[in-house]
CSV table of C-alpha atoms in Angstrom, one decimal:
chain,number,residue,atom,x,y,z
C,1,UNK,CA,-14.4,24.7,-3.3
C,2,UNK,CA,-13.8,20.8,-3.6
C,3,UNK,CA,-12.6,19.5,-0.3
C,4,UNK,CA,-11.5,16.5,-2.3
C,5,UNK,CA,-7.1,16.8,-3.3
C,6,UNK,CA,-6.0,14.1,-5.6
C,7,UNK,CA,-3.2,14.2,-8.9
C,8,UNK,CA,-4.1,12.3,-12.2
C,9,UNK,CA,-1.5,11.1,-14.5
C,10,UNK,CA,-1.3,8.5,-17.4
C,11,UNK,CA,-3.9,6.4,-19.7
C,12,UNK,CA,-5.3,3.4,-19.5
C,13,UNK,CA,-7.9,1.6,-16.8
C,14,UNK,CA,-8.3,4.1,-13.5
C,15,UNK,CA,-5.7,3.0,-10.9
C,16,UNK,CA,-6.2,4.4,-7.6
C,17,UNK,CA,-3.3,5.1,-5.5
C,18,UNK,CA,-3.8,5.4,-1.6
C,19,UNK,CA,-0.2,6.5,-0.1
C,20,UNK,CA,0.9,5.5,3.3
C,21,UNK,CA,1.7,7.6,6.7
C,22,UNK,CA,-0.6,10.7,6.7
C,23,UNK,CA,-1.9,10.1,2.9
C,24,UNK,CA,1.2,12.8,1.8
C,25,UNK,CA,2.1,11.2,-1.7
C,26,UNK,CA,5.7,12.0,-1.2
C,27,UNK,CA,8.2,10.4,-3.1
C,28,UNK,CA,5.6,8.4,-5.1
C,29,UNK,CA,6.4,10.6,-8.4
C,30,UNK,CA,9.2,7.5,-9.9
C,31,UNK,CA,6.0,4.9,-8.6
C,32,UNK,CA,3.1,6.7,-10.4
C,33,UNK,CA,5.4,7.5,-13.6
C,34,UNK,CA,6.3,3.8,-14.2
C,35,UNK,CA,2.7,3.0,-13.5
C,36,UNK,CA,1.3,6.0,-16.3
C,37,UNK,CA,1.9,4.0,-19.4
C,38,UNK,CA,-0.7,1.5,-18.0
C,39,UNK,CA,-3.6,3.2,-16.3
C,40,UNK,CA,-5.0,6.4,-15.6
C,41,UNK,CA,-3.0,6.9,-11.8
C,42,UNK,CA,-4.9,8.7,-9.2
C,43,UNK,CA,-3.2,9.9,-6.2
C,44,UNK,CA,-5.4,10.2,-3.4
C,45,UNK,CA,-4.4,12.8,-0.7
C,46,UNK,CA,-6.9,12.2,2.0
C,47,UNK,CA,-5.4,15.0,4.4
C,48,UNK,CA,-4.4,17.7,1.5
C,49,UNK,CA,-1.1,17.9,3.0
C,50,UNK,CA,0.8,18.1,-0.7
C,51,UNK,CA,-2.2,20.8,-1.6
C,52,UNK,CA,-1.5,23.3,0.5
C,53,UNK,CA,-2.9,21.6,3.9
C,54,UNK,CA,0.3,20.9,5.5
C,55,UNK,CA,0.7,22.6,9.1
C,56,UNK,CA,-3.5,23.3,9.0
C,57,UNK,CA,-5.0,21.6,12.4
C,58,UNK,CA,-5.8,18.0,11.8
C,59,UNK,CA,-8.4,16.3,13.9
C,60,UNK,CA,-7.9,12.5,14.5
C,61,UNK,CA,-8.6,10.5,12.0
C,62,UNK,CA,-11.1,7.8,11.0
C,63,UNK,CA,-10.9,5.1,8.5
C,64,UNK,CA,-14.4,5.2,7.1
C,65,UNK,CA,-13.9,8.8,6.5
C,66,UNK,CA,-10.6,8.2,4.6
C,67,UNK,CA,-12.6,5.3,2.7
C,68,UNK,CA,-15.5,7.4,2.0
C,69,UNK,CA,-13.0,10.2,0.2
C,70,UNK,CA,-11.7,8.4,-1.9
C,71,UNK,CA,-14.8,6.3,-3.1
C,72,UNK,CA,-15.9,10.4,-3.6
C,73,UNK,CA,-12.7,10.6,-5.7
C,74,UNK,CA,-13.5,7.1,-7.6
C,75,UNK,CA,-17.1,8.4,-8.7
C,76,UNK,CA,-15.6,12.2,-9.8
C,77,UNK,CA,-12.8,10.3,-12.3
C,78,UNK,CA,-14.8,7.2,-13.1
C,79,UNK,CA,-18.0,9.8,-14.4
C,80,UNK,CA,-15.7,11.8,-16.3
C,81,UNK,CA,-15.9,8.8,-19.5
C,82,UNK,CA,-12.8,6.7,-17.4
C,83,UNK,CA,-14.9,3.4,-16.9
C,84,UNK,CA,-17.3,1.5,-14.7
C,85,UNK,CA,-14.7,0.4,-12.4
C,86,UNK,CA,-11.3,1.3,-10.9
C,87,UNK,CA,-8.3,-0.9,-9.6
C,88,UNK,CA,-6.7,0.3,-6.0
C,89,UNK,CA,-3.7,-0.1,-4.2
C,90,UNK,CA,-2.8,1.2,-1.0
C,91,UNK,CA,0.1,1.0,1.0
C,92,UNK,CA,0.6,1.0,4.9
C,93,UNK,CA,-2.4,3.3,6.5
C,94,UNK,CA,-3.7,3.5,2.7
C,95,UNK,CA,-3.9,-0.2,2.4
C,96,UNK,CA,-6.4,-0.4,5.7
C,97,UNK,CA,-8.3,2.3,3.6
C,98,UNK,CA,-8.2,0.1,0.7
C,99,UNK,CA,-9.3,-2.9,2.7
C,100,UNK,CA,-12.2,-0.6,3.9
C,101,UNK,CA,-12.9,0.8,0.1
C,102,UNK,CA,-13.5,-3.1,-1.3
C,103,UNK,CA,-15.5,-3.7,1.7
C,104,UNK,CA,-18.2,-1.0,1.2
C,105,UNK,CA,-18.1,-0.8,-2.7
C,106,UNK,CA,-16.8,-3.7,-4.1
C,107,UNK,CA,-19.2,-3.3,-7.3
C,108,UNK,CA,-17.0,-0.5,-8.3
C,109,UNK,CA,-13.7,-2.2,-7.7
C,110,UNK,CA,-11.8,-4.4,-10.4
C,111,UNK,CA,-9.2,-5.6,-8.3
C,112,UNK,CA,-7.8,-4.2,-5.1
C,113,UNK,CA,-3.7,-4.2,-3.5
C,114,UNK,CA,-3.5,-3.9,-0.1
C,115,UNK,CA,0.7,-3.8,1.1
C,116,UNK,CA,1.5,-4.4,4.7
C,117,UNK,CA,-2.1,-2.6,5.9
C,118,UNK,CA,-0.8,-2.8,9.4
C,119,UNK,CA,-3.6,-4.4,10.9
C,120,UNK,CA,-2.1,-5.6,14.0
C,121,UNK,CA,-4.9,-6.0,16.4
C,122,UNK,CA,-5.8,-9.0,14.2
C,123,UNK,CA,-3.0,-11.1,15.3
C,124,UNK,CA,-3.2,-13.3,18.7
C,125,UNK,CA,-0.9,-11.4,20.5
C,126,UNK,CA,-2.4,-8.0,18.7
C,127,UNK,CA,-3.2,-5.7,22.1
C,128,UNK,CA,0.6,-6.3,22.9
C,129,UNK,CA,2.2,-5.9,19.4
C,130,UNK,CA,0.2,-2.5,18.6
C,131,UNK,CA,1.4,-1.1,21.9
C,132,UNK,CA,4.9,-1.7,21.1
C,133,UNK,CA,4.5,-0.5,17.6
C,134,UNK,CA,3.4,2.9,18.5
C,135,UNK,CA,6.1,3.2,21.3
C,136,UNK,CA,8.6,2.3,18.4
C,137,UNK,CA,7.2,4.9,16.1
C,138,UNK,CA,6.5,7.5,19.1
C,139,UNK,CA,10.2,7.2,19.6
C,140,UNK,CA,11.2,8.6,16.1
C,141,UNK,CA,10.3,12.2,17.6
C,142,UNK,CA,9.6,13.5,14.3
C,143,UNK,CA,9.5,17.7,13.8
C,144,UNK,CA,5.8,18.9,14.7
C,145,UNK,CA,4.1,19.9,11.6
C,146,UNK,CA,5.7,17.1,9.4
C,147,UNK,CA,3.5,14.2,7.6
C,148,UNK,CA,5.3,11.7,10.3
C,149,UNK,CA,4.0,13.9,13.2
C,150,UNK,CA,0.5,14.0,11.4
C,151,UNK,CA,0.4,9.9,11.3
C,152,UNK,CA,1.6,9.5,14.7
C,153,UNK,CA,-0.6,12.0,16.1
C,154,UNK,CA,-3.9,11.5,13.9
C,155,UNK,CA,-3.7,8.4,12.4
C,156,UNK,CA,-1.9,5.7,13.5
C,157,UNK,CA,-4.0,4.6,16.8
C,158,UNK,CA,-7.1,4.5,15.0
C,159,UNK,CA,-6.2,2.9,11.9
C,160,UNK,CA,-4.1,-0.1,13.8
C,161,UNK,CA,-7.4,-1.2,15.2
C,162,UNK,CA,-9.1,-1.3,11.6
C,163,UNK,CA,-10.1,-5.2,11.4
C,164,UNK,CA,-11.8,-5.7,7.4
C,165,UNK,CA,-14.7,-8.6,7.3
C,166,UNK,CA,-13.8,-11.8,6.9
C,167,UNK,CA,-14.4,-12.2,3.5
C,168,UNK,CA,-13.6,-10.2,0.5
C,169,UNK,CA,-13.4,-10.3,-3.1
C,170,UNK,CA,-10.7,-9.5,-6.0
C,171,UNK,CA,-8.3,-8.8,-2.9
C,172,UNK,CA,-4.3,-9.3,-2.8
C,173,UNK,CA,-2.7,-9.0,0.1
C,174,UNK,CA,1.2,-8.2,0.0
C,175,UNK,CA,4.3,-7.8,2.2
C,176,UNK,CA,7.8,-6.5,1.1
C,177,UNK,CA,10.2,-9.7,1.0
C,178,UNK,CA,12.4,-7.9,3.3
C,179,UNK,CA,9.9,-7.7,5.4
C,180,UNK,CA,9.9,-11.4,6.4
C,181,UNK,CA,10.3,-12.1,10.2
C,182,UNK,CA,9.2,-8.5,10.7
C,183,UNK,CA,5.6,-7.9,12.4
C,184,UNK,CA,3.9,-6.1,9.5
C,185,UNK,CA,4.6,-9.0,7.2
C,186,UNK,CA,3.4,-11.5,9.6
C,187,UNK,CA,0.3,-9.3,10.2
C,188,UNK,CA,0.0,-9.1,6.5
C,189,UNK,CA,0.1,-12.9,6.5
C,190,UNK,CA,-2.6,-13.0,9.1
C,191,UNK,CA,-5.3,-10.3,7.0
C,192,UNK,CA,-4.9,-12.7,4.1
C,193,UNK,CA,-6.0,-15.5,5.9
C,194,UNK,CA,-8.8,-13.8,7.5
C,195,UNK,CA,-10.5,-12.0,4.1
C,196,UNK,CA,-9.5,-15.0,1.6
C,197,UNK,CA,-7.6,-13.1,-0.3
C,198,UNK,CA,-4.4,-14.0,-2.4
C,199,UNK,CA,-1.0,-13.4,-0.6
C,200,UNK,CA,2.2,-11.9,-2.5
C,201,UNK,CA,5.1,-10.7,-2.0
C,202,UNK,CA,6.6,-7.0,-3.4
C,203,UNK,CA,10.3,-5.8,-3.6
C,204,UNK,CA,11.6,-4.2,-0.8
C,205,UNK,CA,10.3,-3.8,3.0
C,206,UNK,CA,7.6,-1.9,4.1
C,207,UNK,CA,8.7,1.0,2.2
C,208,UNK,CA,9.1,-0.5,-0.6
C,209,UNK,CA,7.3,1.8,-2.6
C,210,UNK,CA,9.9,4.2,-2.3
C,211,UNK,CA,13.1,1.7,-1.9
C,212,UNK,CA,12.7,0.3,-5.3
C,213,UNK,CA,10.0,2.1,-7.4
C,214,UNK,CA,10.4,1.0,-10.6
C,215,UNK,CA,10.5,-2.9,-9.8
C,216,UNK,CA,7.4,-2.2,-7.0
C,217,UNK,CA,5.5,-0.8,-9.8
C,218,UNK,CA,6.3,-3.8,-12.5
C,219,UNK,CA,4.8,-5.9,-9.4
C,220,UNK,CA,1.6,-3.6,-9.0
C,221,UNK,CA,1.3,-4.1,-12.7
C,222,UNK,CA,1.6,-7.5,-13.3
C,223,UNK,CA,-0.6,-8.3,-10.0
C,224,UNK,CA,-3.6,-6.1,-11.3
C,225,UNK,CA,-3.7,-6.7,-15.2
C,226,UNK,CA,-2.9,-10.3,-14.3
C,227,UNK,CA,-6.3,-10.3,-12.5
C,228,UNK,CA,-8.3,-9.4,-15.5
């Protein structure tokens, strides 16, 4: 049995989706439908957790593994006649793994979104700023077994200390505009800077993905097919 979980929906050039948080692809359905009409959408779910997974033990987490699934995912839907290359964006935790993605196998990329990968130990201050950012989050107290529980417990310390190479290519980075003044959109700021790569803004805050689908997908759109 295939210890690979991902959804495929739509037509068109191979789009791969990394979600946020614990890589549950919750509320993406009005993001991916929007986006169907356009490209072949595959929704990577790193953990399983919408497959059946959710509440199974989960060890803590690395990015090179999350990077390594879904280039797995990438070579099962690109050899099955959808093309040579695939276009990614990730959002959050799934952005650092689609930093990670471009920086290991860029030959297989077209063009790659990264929103708000919260890279924080990149900034100055960065040892400070991802110590509060964890207390912040820690503070939520989610339910145990939930996605949120999963990322605080599994995911979010390692990924926050993820810093990509300093150069990269076909690379966007983006921040929600409601995110100005907010630390993930000056960190977003900062990883654009540091890999070369194009900065944009998206609608919405770091969740905009979810706050505003439909216009969040129009931008994913534009940005990739505007790229070539």
């Amino acid at each position: 049995m295939s210890d690979l979980y991902y959804d495929v929906t739509g037509s068109g050039p191979v789009l791969l989706v990394l979600p946020g948080g614990a890589g549950h692809p919750m509320g993406l359905g009005p993001l991916t439908e929007r986006l169907a009409p356009h490209f072949t959408v595959v929704t990577y779910d790193p953990l399983g957790l919408a497959h059946g997974r959710l509440g199974d033990p989960v060890a803590d987490q690395a990015v090179r593994d999350w990077s390594a699934g879904a280039h797995r995912v990438l070579e099962e839907v690109l050899a099955q006649g959808q093309g040579e290359s695939a276009y990614v964006f990730g959002t959050s935790s799934g952005g650092i793994t689609a930093l990670d993605l471009l920086a290991r196998h860029p030959d297989r990329l077209r063009h790659v979104i990264a929103h708000e990968p919260p890279c924080v130990t990149l900034l100055p201050d960065g040892e400070r700023l991802r110590t509060g950012l964890i207390e912040q989050l820690d503070a939520a107290r989610p339910a145990p077994g939930s996605p949120m529980a999963v990322f605080l417990a599994h995911v979010l310390r390692p990924f926050t200390t993820y810093s990509p190479p300093a150069a990269l290519p076909r690379l966007t980075i983006a921040a929600g505009i409601d995110s100005k003044g907010q630390l993930l959109y000056r960190t977003a700021e900062f990883v654009a800077e540091h890999t070369g790569a194009a900065f944009t803004e998206f609608p919405g805050g770091h969740l905009g993905v979810l706050e505003d689908p439909a216009g969040f997908a129009d931008r994913v759109r534009e940005t990739l097919l505007g790229t070539g």
